[in-house]
Amino acid sequence: MSKKSILASFLFLLLLVAAGCSDDSVQPESRLKDYVKLWNEQEFEEMYTDYLTASTKETFKSEDFVDRYEKVYSDLGISDLEVTTAFEGEQEYEDKEQVTLPIKVKMNSIAGEIEFDKEVELKQETRDEEENWYIDWDTTFIFPDLQKDERIGIDSAKAKRGELFDRNGKGLAINGTAQQVGIVPEQFDEAKKAEVAKILNNTTEYIDKQLNQSWVEPALFVPIQKLAKDDKDRIEKLKAIDGVQFRETAVREYPYKESAAHLTGYVGTITAEELEKHKDKGYSASSVIGKRGLEELLEEQLRGKDGYTIYINREEPVVIAETEPEDGQSIQVMIDADLQKTAFSNMKGVAGTFSAVQPETGDVLALVSSPSFDPNDFILGMSFENYAKLEGDAKQPLLNRFSATFSPGSSIKPLIAMIGLNTGTLDPAKTIHVSGLKWTKGEEWGNASITRVTDPKRPVDLEAALQYSDNIYFAQTALAIGEEKMIDGLQELGVGEKEFPLEYPVRASQISNDGKLTDSKLLADTGYGQGEVLMSLVHLASLYGGIIQDGTLMQPRLFETTEPAVWKDSITTSEHAALLKKDMRKVVTDGTATAAKSDKYALAGKTGTAELKKSQEEKGQENGLFVAYDQNNPNVVMSILVENVQDEGGGKAVQKMVLNTFEKWDAKGLK
């Protein structure tokens, strides 16, 4: 290599070194920007190790810096941290060993927004033979007034959870009180421990666990278990035992207990999974959250926001941030709590569901699932054993049936008749005459046939077919309507839509498993409710309401704030509706629903039995249905389904449940 080449290479290296020496990293502004970037990313370990002055590290150990930042930011719910430099451009600091530069700090916390300005002092230090700028840090970087040995305090002011009320202002979920049972150890007779455990349906081991907590002292009240304030029998028994005392405590209360449990749901302490799901929404590990029903569905509106005060703990506290509590929103639903309770009581614990709808407004007056559970038990303390009993119960009391769909059985027949009348494929005066209890299309169906309960031994028209629930008549009606018109007709009734238009999540009704009725046997079975049509009871009640309203089908409405609205404006004509109403009255006076006859009410409607079996030959479960209204005062349609009616007294028992509900609940007082 020539001397000129060597000289050129040497000069190039010098230029590189010079460029390196003038790199922004040795300027205090760029050094502070790097520190701020790490701060925004909350990389506290690197901030401490690489950016703090030696004197800072002598004063504050790593845990004083890293651990404290992490704990403060976690405890205060710090989010949206935004630290920015508050200077423009850069200057030369050849002769300076110390520089002060401004920054702005902004963040959100559980007590609201926190914002402050800070002057940052940077000092030049040499480490590992390299000179650089380092931050002279102290605790005022966390909050401006915070001194080294001071602590940050948090006070909370609990927000009241919004309450749930029925249409008449009766509480469905309220902020009530319960009796906290406790033991004062020095006054308690240990020989009575087993007796206390038995009264509380608990164990002596559990009581020992509560009494052996580290904080317990002989004279202190030790909480054991909560009891409902109306649990008077157990309260009186416990009051007679020395050392057992009571204190009133605030709890969520469900006055309608089992009757509205699936509707209201209940609240409980948030789980780790729920906390993760709702992160950044202000919940903490001790928060209460809706677990089921309306409590869960309306969590955002009901929960409210607790108020917090963040302060520096001194004789005269220095407030860093403060927010007032915001109580949750109370919500009124269109449910009639008395009807809800009456219907549930009349079902007497059988497995099934009941719905009631006001035809003129679409107001949903009742959504019942039976059997049920007492949501207050979850508030007061549900034991593992009791929960296991609920889970293991063959009647599935934890299952919400009113949100599910079922085969409608013969209760679909007025709707099939309506589709036939609308399409002109059904002449109500025209009769069919089939001898015997079975009818088939022959080879097309193989061994399959349609079976009816009674052979009238005479020609059957629409009135008689509804009156005696003739499966063969409605199978032939469905075949006459045809696949295309049947699907269109059901869709006009809201069957087969993706969603059911109720504010509460109720499963949408379906036409068939694949939405088609290509198979003629399936089409025929659909005509009398034994196909693959599935409907919720609230949908069924709403559709009967559309007949009552001469073809105007109102959208079902659960919340008072939802304006009444038409869902389908003409599902049939007033002439067809009048015909169906006349025929449905005959079902009760002279047909399959005579068990619902009453001197007080002119009930009209349709019965149904849905057979759940895999083959025509086997004997399967039978669900009994009845949809009814009072023709003299048609302001409510009630629909009921009872499972296993072959074991529960048959269809007549189902009809009696509806009649008893009309008789025990005064519909005339409906507002």
XYZ file of C-alpha atoms in Angstrom:
671
model
C 0.000 0.000 0.000
C 1.363 3.510 -0.865
C 2.085 6.183 1.758
C -0.709 8.317 0.279
C -3.203 5.488 0.740
C -2.084 4.915 4.351
C -2.413 8.639 5.078
C -5.895 8.759 3.540
C -7.023 5.783 5.625
C -5.668 7.372 8.791
C -7.497 10.640 8.099
C -10.723 8.683 7.484
C -10.397 6.947 10.860
C -9.855 10.294 12.569
C -13.047 11.591 10.973
C -14.952 8.559 12.267
C -13.636 9.105 15.802
C -14.544 12.768 15.623
C -18.026 11.897 14.408
C -18.399 9.466 17.309
C -17.349 12.112 19.798
C -19.995 14.499 18.482
C -22.822 11.836 18.689
C -26.071 13.059 20.296
C -25.724 10.480 23.088
C -23.170 12.687 24.868
C -25.488 15.700 24.792
C -27.715 16.141 27.882
C -30.839 16.727 25.755
C -30.523 13.443 23.874
C -29.540 11.663 27.067
C -32.697 12.930 28.809
C -34.826 11.957 25.795
C -33.541 8.393 26.067
C -34.345 8.367 29.775
C -37.849 9.710 29.129
C -38.438 7.014 26.519
C -37.553 4.330 29.060
C -39.769 6.014 31.635
C -42.766 5.935 29.271
C -42.066 2.245 28.689
C -41.701 1.773 32.473
C -38.309 0.126 32.072
C -37.320 1.056 35.607
C -34.419 -1.390 35.935
C -32.597 0.093 32.949
C -33.403 3.621 34.091
C -31.745 2.893 37.433
C -28.739 0.994 36.124
C -27.712 3.155 33.150
C -29.021 6.653 33.796
C -28.768 7.661 37.475
C -25.875 9.496 39.049
C -23.540 7.741 41.457
C -24.743 9.902 44.353
C -28.355 8.948 43.580
C -27.447 5.267 43.727
C -25.732 5.794 47.067
C -28.903 7.375 48.464
C -31.449 5.070 46.794
C -30.877 1.355 46.365
C -32.362 -0.484 43.408
C -35.416 -1.583 45.408
C -35.987 2.030 46.518
C -36.253 2.981 42.867
C -37.423 0.005 40.794
C -39.695 -1.657 43.341
C -41.187 1.591 44.494
C -42.048 2.785 41.005
C -43.639 -0.546 40.161
C -45.653 -0.679 43.395
C -46.825 2.923 43.168
C -47.883 2.603 39.537
C -49.635 -0.693 40.242
C -51.416 0.382 43.444
C -52.570 3.679 41.945
C -53.746 2.103 38.700
C -51.447 4.296 36.627
C -52.247 4.247 32.907
C -51.696 6.454 29.853
C -48.317 7.551 31.185
C -46.913 10.347 29.041
C -43.579 11.944 29.937
C -42.308 14.559 27.477
C -39.297 16.857 27.276
C -40.158 20.546 27.431
C -37.274 22.114 25.540
C -36.417 22.783 21.901
C -33.140 22.133 20.133
C -29.769 21.457 21.726
C -26.911 23.585 22.977
C -23.194 23.108 23.523
C -22.135 22.360 27.114
C -18.347 22.117 26.747
C -17.563 23.927 29.985
C -20.525 22.709 32.035
C -20.664 19.703 34.302
C -24.277 20.224 35.389
C -27.397 21.088 33.351
C -31.068 21.565 34.250
C -33.758 20.688 31.656
C -37.555 20.712 31.950
C -39.975 17.807 31.438
C -43.747 17.354 31.708
C -45.329 14.296 33.358
C -48.916 13.264 32.720
C -50.788 10.099 33.711
C -54.186 8.690 34.637
C -54.826 7.026 37.990
C -57.720 5.533 39.928
C -58.226 9.046 41.328
C -58.134 10.761 37.970
C -55.501 12.622 35.983
C -52.183 13.598 37.527
C -49.984 16.177 35.813
C -46.881 18.096 36.872
C -43.771 19.839 35.551
C -40.310 18.842 36.680
C -36.833 20.361 36.390
C -34.337 17.565 35.771
C -30.750 18.008 36.862
C -28.163 16.153 34.757
C -24.513 15.780 35.740
C -21.458 14.727 33.783
C -19.721 11.637 35.128
C -16.998 9.380 33.817
C -17.630 5.632 33.922
C -15.468 2.969 32.340
C -13.305 5.784 30.900
C -16.317 7.256 29.091
C -17.905 10.569 29.892
C -21.683 10.898 29.843
C -24.665 12.681 31.375
C -26.602 11.150 34.303
C -29.854 12.046 36.069
C -29.725 13.325 39.619
C -32.908 11.608 40.826
C -34.981 11.859 43.992
C -38.528 10.938 45.032
C -39.985 14.201 43.663
C -39.728 12.527 40.247
C -42.541 10.206 41.396
C -44.681 13.084 42.676
C -43.389 16.661 43.208
C -44.018 16.911 46.981
C -42.971 13.363 47.888
C -39.939 13.183 50.185
C -37.618 10.207 50.663
C -39.179 8.639 53.750
C -42.788 9.615 53.068
C -45.502 7.220 52.026
C -48.403 7.543 49.613
C -51.892 6.823 50.942
C -55.118 5.874 49.143
C -58.600 6.405 50.534
C -61.683 5.120 48.732
C -65.304 6.203 48.832
C -67.505 3.375 47.617
C -70.014 4.092 44.878
C -73.480 2.639 45.307
C -74.366 -0.007 42.745
C -77.410 0.882 40.671
C -80.577 -1.025 41.540
C -83.038 -2.979 39.369
C -86.750 -2.235 39.614
C -89.810 -3.747 37.976
C -92.386 -1.744 36.013
C -94.153 -0.736 39.255
C -91.003 0.305 41.107
C -90.625 -2.904 43.108
C -87.030 -3.866 43.820
C -85.610 -6.846 41.940
C -81.980 -6.211 42.922
C -81.417 -3.641 45.651
C -78.770 -2.429 48.038
C -80.087 -3.989 51.219
C -78.772 -5.331 54.489
C -78.119 -8.679 56.114
C -77.171 -9.907 59.565
C -73.464 -10.627 60.021
C -73.100 -13.479 62.496
C -69.953 -13.239 64.577
C -68.324 -14.742 67.642
C -66.573 -12.921 70.486
C -64.024 -15.600 71.580
C -63.780 -14.684 75.277
C -67.567 -14.937 75.660
C -68.065 -18.038 73.535
C -68.685 -21.500 74.963
C -66.570 -23.892 72.868
C -69.042 -26.666 73.648
C -71.605 -24.791 71.525
C -69.413 -24.772 68.397
C -71.053 -27.829 66.831
C -74.501 -26.375 67.498
C -73.568 -23.085 65.803
C -72.121 -24.964 62.824
C -75.316 -26.999 62.466
C -77.559 -23.924 62.574
C -75.410 -22.252 59.929
C -75.229 -25.403 57.755
C -71.484 -25.133 58.103
C -68.631 -27.026 59.783
C -66.735 -26.672 63.034
C -63.510 -26.692 60.979
C -64.648 -23.557 59.165
C -65.491 -21.816 62.443
C -62.054 -22.747 63.837
C -60.401 -21.308 60.741
C -62.167 -17.972 61.257
C -61.362 -17.866 64.977
C -57.680 -18.723 64.426
C -56.872 -15.838 62.095
C -53.760 -13.883 63.086
C -55.614 -10.659 63.898
C -58.151 -12.279 66.257
C -58.127 -11.185 69.897
C -60.364 -12.481 72.740
C -62.560 -9.385 72.932
C -62.974 -8.802 69.180
C -66.031 -9.603 67.055
C -65.001 -12.281 64.542
C -67.279 -12.487 61.456
C -68.402 -16.051 60.712
C -71.265 -15.954 58.226
C -74.029 -13.709 56.895
C -77.729 -14.482 57.224
C -80.685 -12.898 55.465
C -82.494 -10.505 57.755
C -85.740 -12.461 57.286
C -84.068 -15.726 58.380
C -85.656 -15.182 61.770
C -85.701 -18.778 62.969
C -81.933 -19.249 62.710
C -81.232 -15.759 64.017
C -83.299 -16.430 67.171
C -81.568 -19.759 67.767
C -78.122 -18.156 67.470
C -79.028 -15.224 69.725
C -79.612 -17.699 72.537
C -75.958 -18.815 72.438
C -73.467 -16.837 74.560
C -70.720 -15.178 72.573
C -72.668 -15.139 69.292
C -73.419 -11.581 68.238
C -74.913 -9.817 65.211
C -74.045 -6.744 63.206
C -76.015 -5.297 60.336
C -74.016 -5.288 57.115
C -74.666 -3.885 53.640
C -75.291 -6.508 50.958
C -76.871 -6.858 47.538
C -80.375 -8.169 48.089
C -82.774 -10.011 45.756
C -86.282 -9.732 47.265
C -87.926 -12.064 44.722
C -85.405 -14.812 45.405
C -85.804 -17.967 43.253
C -88.637 -16.573 41.140
C -86.431 -13.981 39.434
C -82.965 -15.485 39.939
C -82.219 -16.298 36.299
C -83.447 -12.856 35.272
C -81.551 -10.789 37.841
C -78.497 -13.000 38.241
C -76.281 -11.980 41.148
C -72.988 -10.259 41.958
C -69.805 -11.678 43.412
C -66.136 -10.939 43.964
C -64.278 -10.643 40.679
C -62.127 -13.613 39.631
C -58.618 -13.433 38.199
C -60.000 -14.296 34.754
C -62.657 -11.573 34.976
C -60.060 -9.082 36.190
C -57.924 -9.827 33.135
C -60.944 -9.594 30.821
C -61.902 -6.197 32.248
C -58.415 -4.780 32.727
C -58.060 -1.002 32.430
C -61.710 -0.578 33.493
C -61.008 0.364 37.095
C -61.563 -3.030 38.733
C -59.373 -4.318 41.535
C -58.959 -7.761 43.104
C -61.626 -6.868 45.694
C -64.180 -5.511 43.212
C -67.699 -6.886 42.932
C -69.002 -7.721 39.456
C -72.213 -9.066 37.912
C -72.086 -12.836 37.510
C -75.325 -13.731 35.712
C -78.498 -12.289 34.264
C -79.151 -8.558 34.281
C -76.418 -8.007 36.870
C -73.890 -9.200 34.288
C -75.629 -7.785 31.206
C -75.937 -4.289 32.716
C -72.625 -4.284 34.602
C -71.354 -1.095 32.945
C -74.461 0.899 33.894
C -74.978 -0.605 37.347
C -71.468 -0.690 38.782
C -70.757 3.010 39.265
C -67.257 4.327 39.950
C -65.659 4.459 43.371
C -64.140 7.726 44.455
C -60.459 7.807 45.421
C -58.077 10.205 47.120
C -54.338 9.777 46.567
C -52.284 11.701 49.084
C -48.894 12.019 50.714
C -49.246 10.778 54.274
C -48.368 13.668 56.573
C -49.926 15.274 59.608
C -51.566 17.581 57.065
C -51.963 15.249 54.050
C -50.970 16.585 50.640
C -53.586 15.559 48.058
C -52.119 14.382 44.755
C -55.398 13.505 43.008
C -59.013 13.111 44.035
C -62.306 11.981 42.466
C -65.792 11.812 43.930
C -67.700 8.509 43.734
C -70.224 8.179 40.923
C -73.153 5.955 41.878
C -74.318 3.392 39.359
C -77.416 3.906 37.259
C -80.643 2.346 38.512
C -82.663 0.633 35.798
C -86.348 -0.129 35.440
C -87.462 -3.187 33.483
C -90.931 -3.938 32.144
C -91.226 -7.123 34.185
C -94.188 -7.324 36.572
C -92.556 -8.789 39.679
C -95.861 -10.043 41.095
C -96.657 -11.908 37.869
C -93.110 -13.282 37.809
C -93.471 -14.577 41.368
C -96.992 -15.940 40.820
C -96.046 -17.849 37.675
C -92.952 -19.325 39.302
C -94.932 -20.399 42.357
C -97.613 -22.053 40.199
C -94.988 -24.153 38.412
C -94.249 -25.817 41.779
C -90.619 -26.589 40.974
C -91.208 -28.578 37.766
C -88.624 -28.175 35.002
C -89.812 -25.620 32.479
C -90.203 -21.987 31.559
C -92.877 -19.294 31.423
C -93.080 -15.996 29.571
C -95.665 -13.247 29.421
C -95.935 -10.397 26.912
C -98.218 -7.379 26.620
C -99.428 -7.441 22.973
C -100.107 -3.710 22.599
C -96.648 -2.561 23.701
C -94.438 -5.642 23.399
C -93.585 -5.281 27.099
C -92.121 -8.502 28.473
C -93.938 -8.971 31.765
C -92.355 -12.229 32.944
C -89.341 -14.403 32.148
C -89.386 -17.449 34.410
C -87.044 -20.430 34.565
C -87.926 -23.334 36.843
C -86.540 -24.846 39.016
C -84.248 -22.146 40.280
C -81.933 -21.072 43.089
C -81.849 -18.251 45.622
C -79.317 -15.625 44.452
C -79.126 -14.348 48.032
C -77.291 -17.574 48.921
C -74.406 -16.479 46.686
C -74.326 -13.087 48.404
C -74.464 -14.498 51.922
C -71.962 -17.249 51.202
C -72.607 -20.315 49.048
C -70.821 -23.356 50.425
C -69.053 -25.763 48.088
C -71.394 -28.556 49.185
C -74.546 -26.555 48.427
C -73.228 -25.459 45.041
C -72.360 -29.069 44.220
C -75.968 -30.005 45.025
C -77.254 -27.377 42.598
C -74.874 -28.567 39.888
C -75.793 -32.213 40.431
C -79.572 -31.723 40.516
C -81.165 -33.672 37.635
C -83.647 -30.840 37.014
C -80.752 -28.393 36.438
C -81.802 -25.403 38.574
C -78.771 -23.444 37.323
C -79.962 -23.713 33.693
C -81.657 -20.610 32.306
C -84.550 -22.014 30.290
C -86.291 -18.780 29.289
C -83.328 -17.796 27.117
C -83.388 -21.161 25.304
C -85.411 -22.402 22.333
C -87.670 -25.458 22.244
C -89.792 -27.424 19.824
C -93.174 -25.635 19.949
C -95.292 -28.744 19.340
C -98.904 -28.021 18.443
C -98.706 -24.469 19.789
C -97.320 -23.614 16.324
C -100.568 -24.603 14.591
C -102.286 -21.174 14.730
C -99.132 -19.733 13.146
C -99.095 -22.375 10.395
C -102.785 -21.672 9.795
C -101.968 -17.974 9.539
C -99.285 -18.643 6.915
C -101.751 -20.817 4.975
C -104.418 -18.103 5.123
C -101.922 -15.391 4.127
C -100.668 -17.359 1.120
C -104.143 -18.401 -0.014
C -103.234 -22.084 0.216
C -105.626 -22.715 3.114
C -109.401 -22.436 2.811
C -110.684 -22.457 6.423
C -114.018 -23.897 5.356
C -112.552 -26.703 3.248
C -112.421 -30.081 4.965
C -110.161 -33.088 4.790
C -111.333 -36.577 5.589
C -108.829 -39.174 6.743
C -109.896 -42.398 8.394
C -107.932 -43.644 11.371
C -105.090 -42.157 13.404
C -102.317 -42.385 10.798
C -101.675 -40.904 7.380
C -98.723 -41.218 4.989
C -97.697 -40.133 1.514
C -96.825 -43.712 0.705
C -93.510 -44.913 -0.687
C -92.033 -41.404 -0.642
C -91.893 -41.594 3.182
C -91.067 -45.287 3.527
C -92.371 -46.501 6.873
C -92.896 -42.962 8.244
C -96.365 -41.582 8.870
C -98.209 -38.767 10.643
C -100.152 -39.717 13.792
C -102.998 -37.804 15.408
C -104.432 -38.291 18.890
C -108.115 -38.537 17.943
C -109.986 -39.733 14.864
C -113.017 -37.411 14.651
C -114.651 -39.830 12.189
C -115.838 -36.888 10.119
C -114.397 -34.281 7.758
C -112.171 -31.721 9.495
C -112.016 -27.974 8.749
C -109.667 -25.379 10.305
C -111.857 -24.771 13.359
C -112.054 -28.462 14.202
C -108.375 -29.013 13.405
C -107.375 -26.339 15.930
C -110.002 -27.423 18.428
C -108.815 -31.026 18.493
C -105.219 -30.351 17.427
C -105.299 -32.539 14.315
C -101.713 -33.308 13.251
C -102.756 -34.780 9.906
C -104.698 -31.630 8.944
C -101.727 -29.369 9.652
C -99.240 -31.729 7.990
C -101.315 -31.554 4.825
C -101.645 -27.774 5.245
C -97.852 -27.449 5.401
C -97.440 -29.562 2.256
C -99.992 -27.380 0.468
C -98.112 -24.240 1.499
C -94.877 -25.694 0.131
C -91.246 -25.207 1.110
C -90.664 -21.753 -0.339
C -93.842 -20.129 0.980
C -93.436 -21.864 4.348
C -89.912 -20.531 4.809
C -90.999 -17.057 3.691
C -93.995 -17.208 6.038
C -91.918 -18.253 9.044
C -89.316 -15.595 8.295
C -92.087 -12.986 8.258
C -92.780 -14.092 11.837
C -89.129 -13.582 12.830
C -88.286 -17.292 12.729
C -84.890 -17.913 11.171
C -83.515 -14.421 11.854
C -79.969 -14.187 13.168
C -80.965 -12.442 16.384
C -84.075 -12.205 18.512
C -84.770 -8.480 19.086
C -84.868 -8.420 22.879
C -82.411 -6.497 25.046
C -81.736 -9.710 26.966
C -79.827 -12.428 25.062
C -82.506 -14.959 24.081
C -81.576 -17.529 21.458
C -82.985 -16.836 17.994
C -85.705 -19.153 16.700
C -84.879 -21.505 13.820
C -86.804 -22.967 10.876
C -84.734 -26.148 10.667
C -81.206 -27.284 11.370
C -80.030 -26.124 7.926
C -82.702 -23.500 7.266
C -84.335 -25.621 4.546
C -87.498 -27.713 4.296
C -86.663 -29.646 1.131
C -87.644 -33.021 2.598
C -91.428 -33.360 2.350
C -91.666 -35.302 5.635
C -89.792 -32.558 7.459
C -92.088 -29.964 5.859
C -95.153 -31.941 6.965
C -93.775 -32.378 10.504
C -93.099 -28.626 10.648
C -96.816 -28.039 10.104
C -97.723 -29.520 13.477
C -94.626 -28.553 15.442
C -92.695 -31.813 15.312
C -90.134 -30.761 12.711
C -86.929 -28.912 13.499
C -88.506 -25.548 14.309
C -87.205 -24.216 17.625
C -88.648 -21.163 19.366
C -88.275 -19.365 22.662
C -91.381 -19.004 24.809
C -91.150 -15.207 24.713
C -91.112 -15.316 20.896
C -94.137 -17.616 20.900
C -96.063 -15.317 23.253
C -95.144 -12.296 21.120
C -96.512 -13.971 17.962
C -99.842 -14.726 19.608
C -99.833 -11.058 20.609
C -99.541 -10.208 16.917
C -102.748 -12.153 16.259
C -104.486 -10.304 19.112
C -103.308 -6.999 17.574
C -104.842 -7.934 14.201
C -101.492 -8.498 12.546
C -99.292 -5.887 14.244
C -96.386 -7.649 15.919
C -94.656 -5.452 18.490
C -90.968 -5.812 19.190
C -90.492 -7.391 22.622
C -89.302 -4.760 25.109
C -87.559 -5.323 28.438
C -86.177 -1.902 29.423
C -88.267 1.128 30.316
C -85.890 3.316 28.314
C -86.594 1.378 25.094
C -89.374 2.997 23.083
C -92.209 0.667 22.020
C -91.722 -0.268 18.376
C -93.415 -2.358 15.703
C -91.351 -5.417 14.780
C -93.522 -6.700 11.912
C -96.321 -4.414 10.765
C -98.671 -6.919 9.104
C -98.117 -10.580 9.877
C -101.734 -11.228 8.879
C -104.989 -9.419 8.112
C -107.577 -8.409 10.682
C -110.036 -10.851 9.055
C -107.644 -13.767 9.429
C -106.787 -12.694 12.982
C -110.479 -12.592 13.918
C -110.949 -16.109 12.543
C -107.971 -17.472 14.489
C -109.073 -15.773 17.711
C -112.554 -17.303 17.388
C -111.076 -20.750 16.786
C -108.584 -20.462 19.673
C -111.438 -19.677 22.042
C -113.045 -22.969 20.933
C -109.828 -24.783 21.914
C -110.541 -23.870 25.553
C -114.334 -24.158 25.575
C -114.651 -27.414 23.626
C -111.187 -28.635 22.646
C -107.870 -29.782 24.040
C -107.607 -27.030 26.690
C -110.812 -27.505 28.674
C -108.760 -27.716 31.885
C -108.293 -23.949 31.456
C -112.037 -23.173 31.397
C -113.022 -20.533 33.923
C -116.107 -18.573 34.928
C -113.964 -15.483 35.426
C -111.754 -15.569 32.316
C -112.596 -16.230 28.673
C -109.268 -17.848 27.931
C -108.284 -18.633 24.353
C -105.109 -20.206 23.032
C -103.481 -23.408 21.960
C -102.019 -26.436 23.669
C -99.006 -28.351 22.477
C -97.016 -31.487 23.150
C -93.496 -31.742 21.793
C -92.204 -35.303 21.637
C -88.431 -35.562 21.932
C -87.396 -38.912 20.506
C -84.865 -40.218 18.014
C -87.180 -42.599 16.179
C -90.903 -42.924 15.546
C -91.087 -46.207 17.413
C -89.509 -45.171 20.714
C -91.218 -43.499 23.649
C -89.438 -40.238 24.389
C -89.660 -37.221 26.645
C -92.736 -35.054 26.213
C -92.793 -31.320 26.794
C -96.191 -29.765 27.405
C -96.987 -26.255 26.162
C -99.890 -23.852 26.474
C -100.198 -20.323 25.105
C -103.231 -18.363 26.309
C -104.822 -14.946 26.737
C -108.126 -13.604 28.039
C -110.357 -12.584 25.127
C -112.328 -10.242 27.397
C -109.175 -8.416 28.488
C -106.394 -9.369 26.044
C -103.606 -7.294 27.595
C -101.281 -10.208 28.304
C -100.289 -13.425 26.538
C -98.884 -16.171 28.752
C -96.827 -19.042 27.360
C -95.597 -22.017 29.346
C -93.513 -25.112 28.686
C -93.129 -27.955 31.175
C -90.631 -30.720 30.575
C -91.469 -34.400 31.026
C -95.226 -33.888 31.240
C -95.613 -37.639 31.027
C -94.313 -37.581 34.631
C -95.842 -34.244 35.714
C -99.574 -34.778 35.246
C -99.756 -34.292 31.467
C -101.093 -31.348 29.473
C -104.002 -30.639 31.820
C -101.561 -29.794 34.628
C -99.830 -27.311 32.320
C -103.149 -25.642 31.470
C -103.992 -25.403 35.183
C -100.690 -23.627 35.856
C -101.619 -20.886 33.378
C -105.197 -20.608 34.645
C -103.960 -20.376 38.243
C -101.596 -17.609 37.214
C -104.441 -15.622 35.658
C -106.556 -16.176 38.771
C -103.872 -15.225 41.322
C -102.517 -12.222 39.427
C -104.758 -9.298 38.560
C -104.073 -8.336 34.936
C -106.547 -5.463 35.218
C -104.066 -3.643 37.411
C -101.451 -3.752 34.673
C -99.904 -0.344 34.090
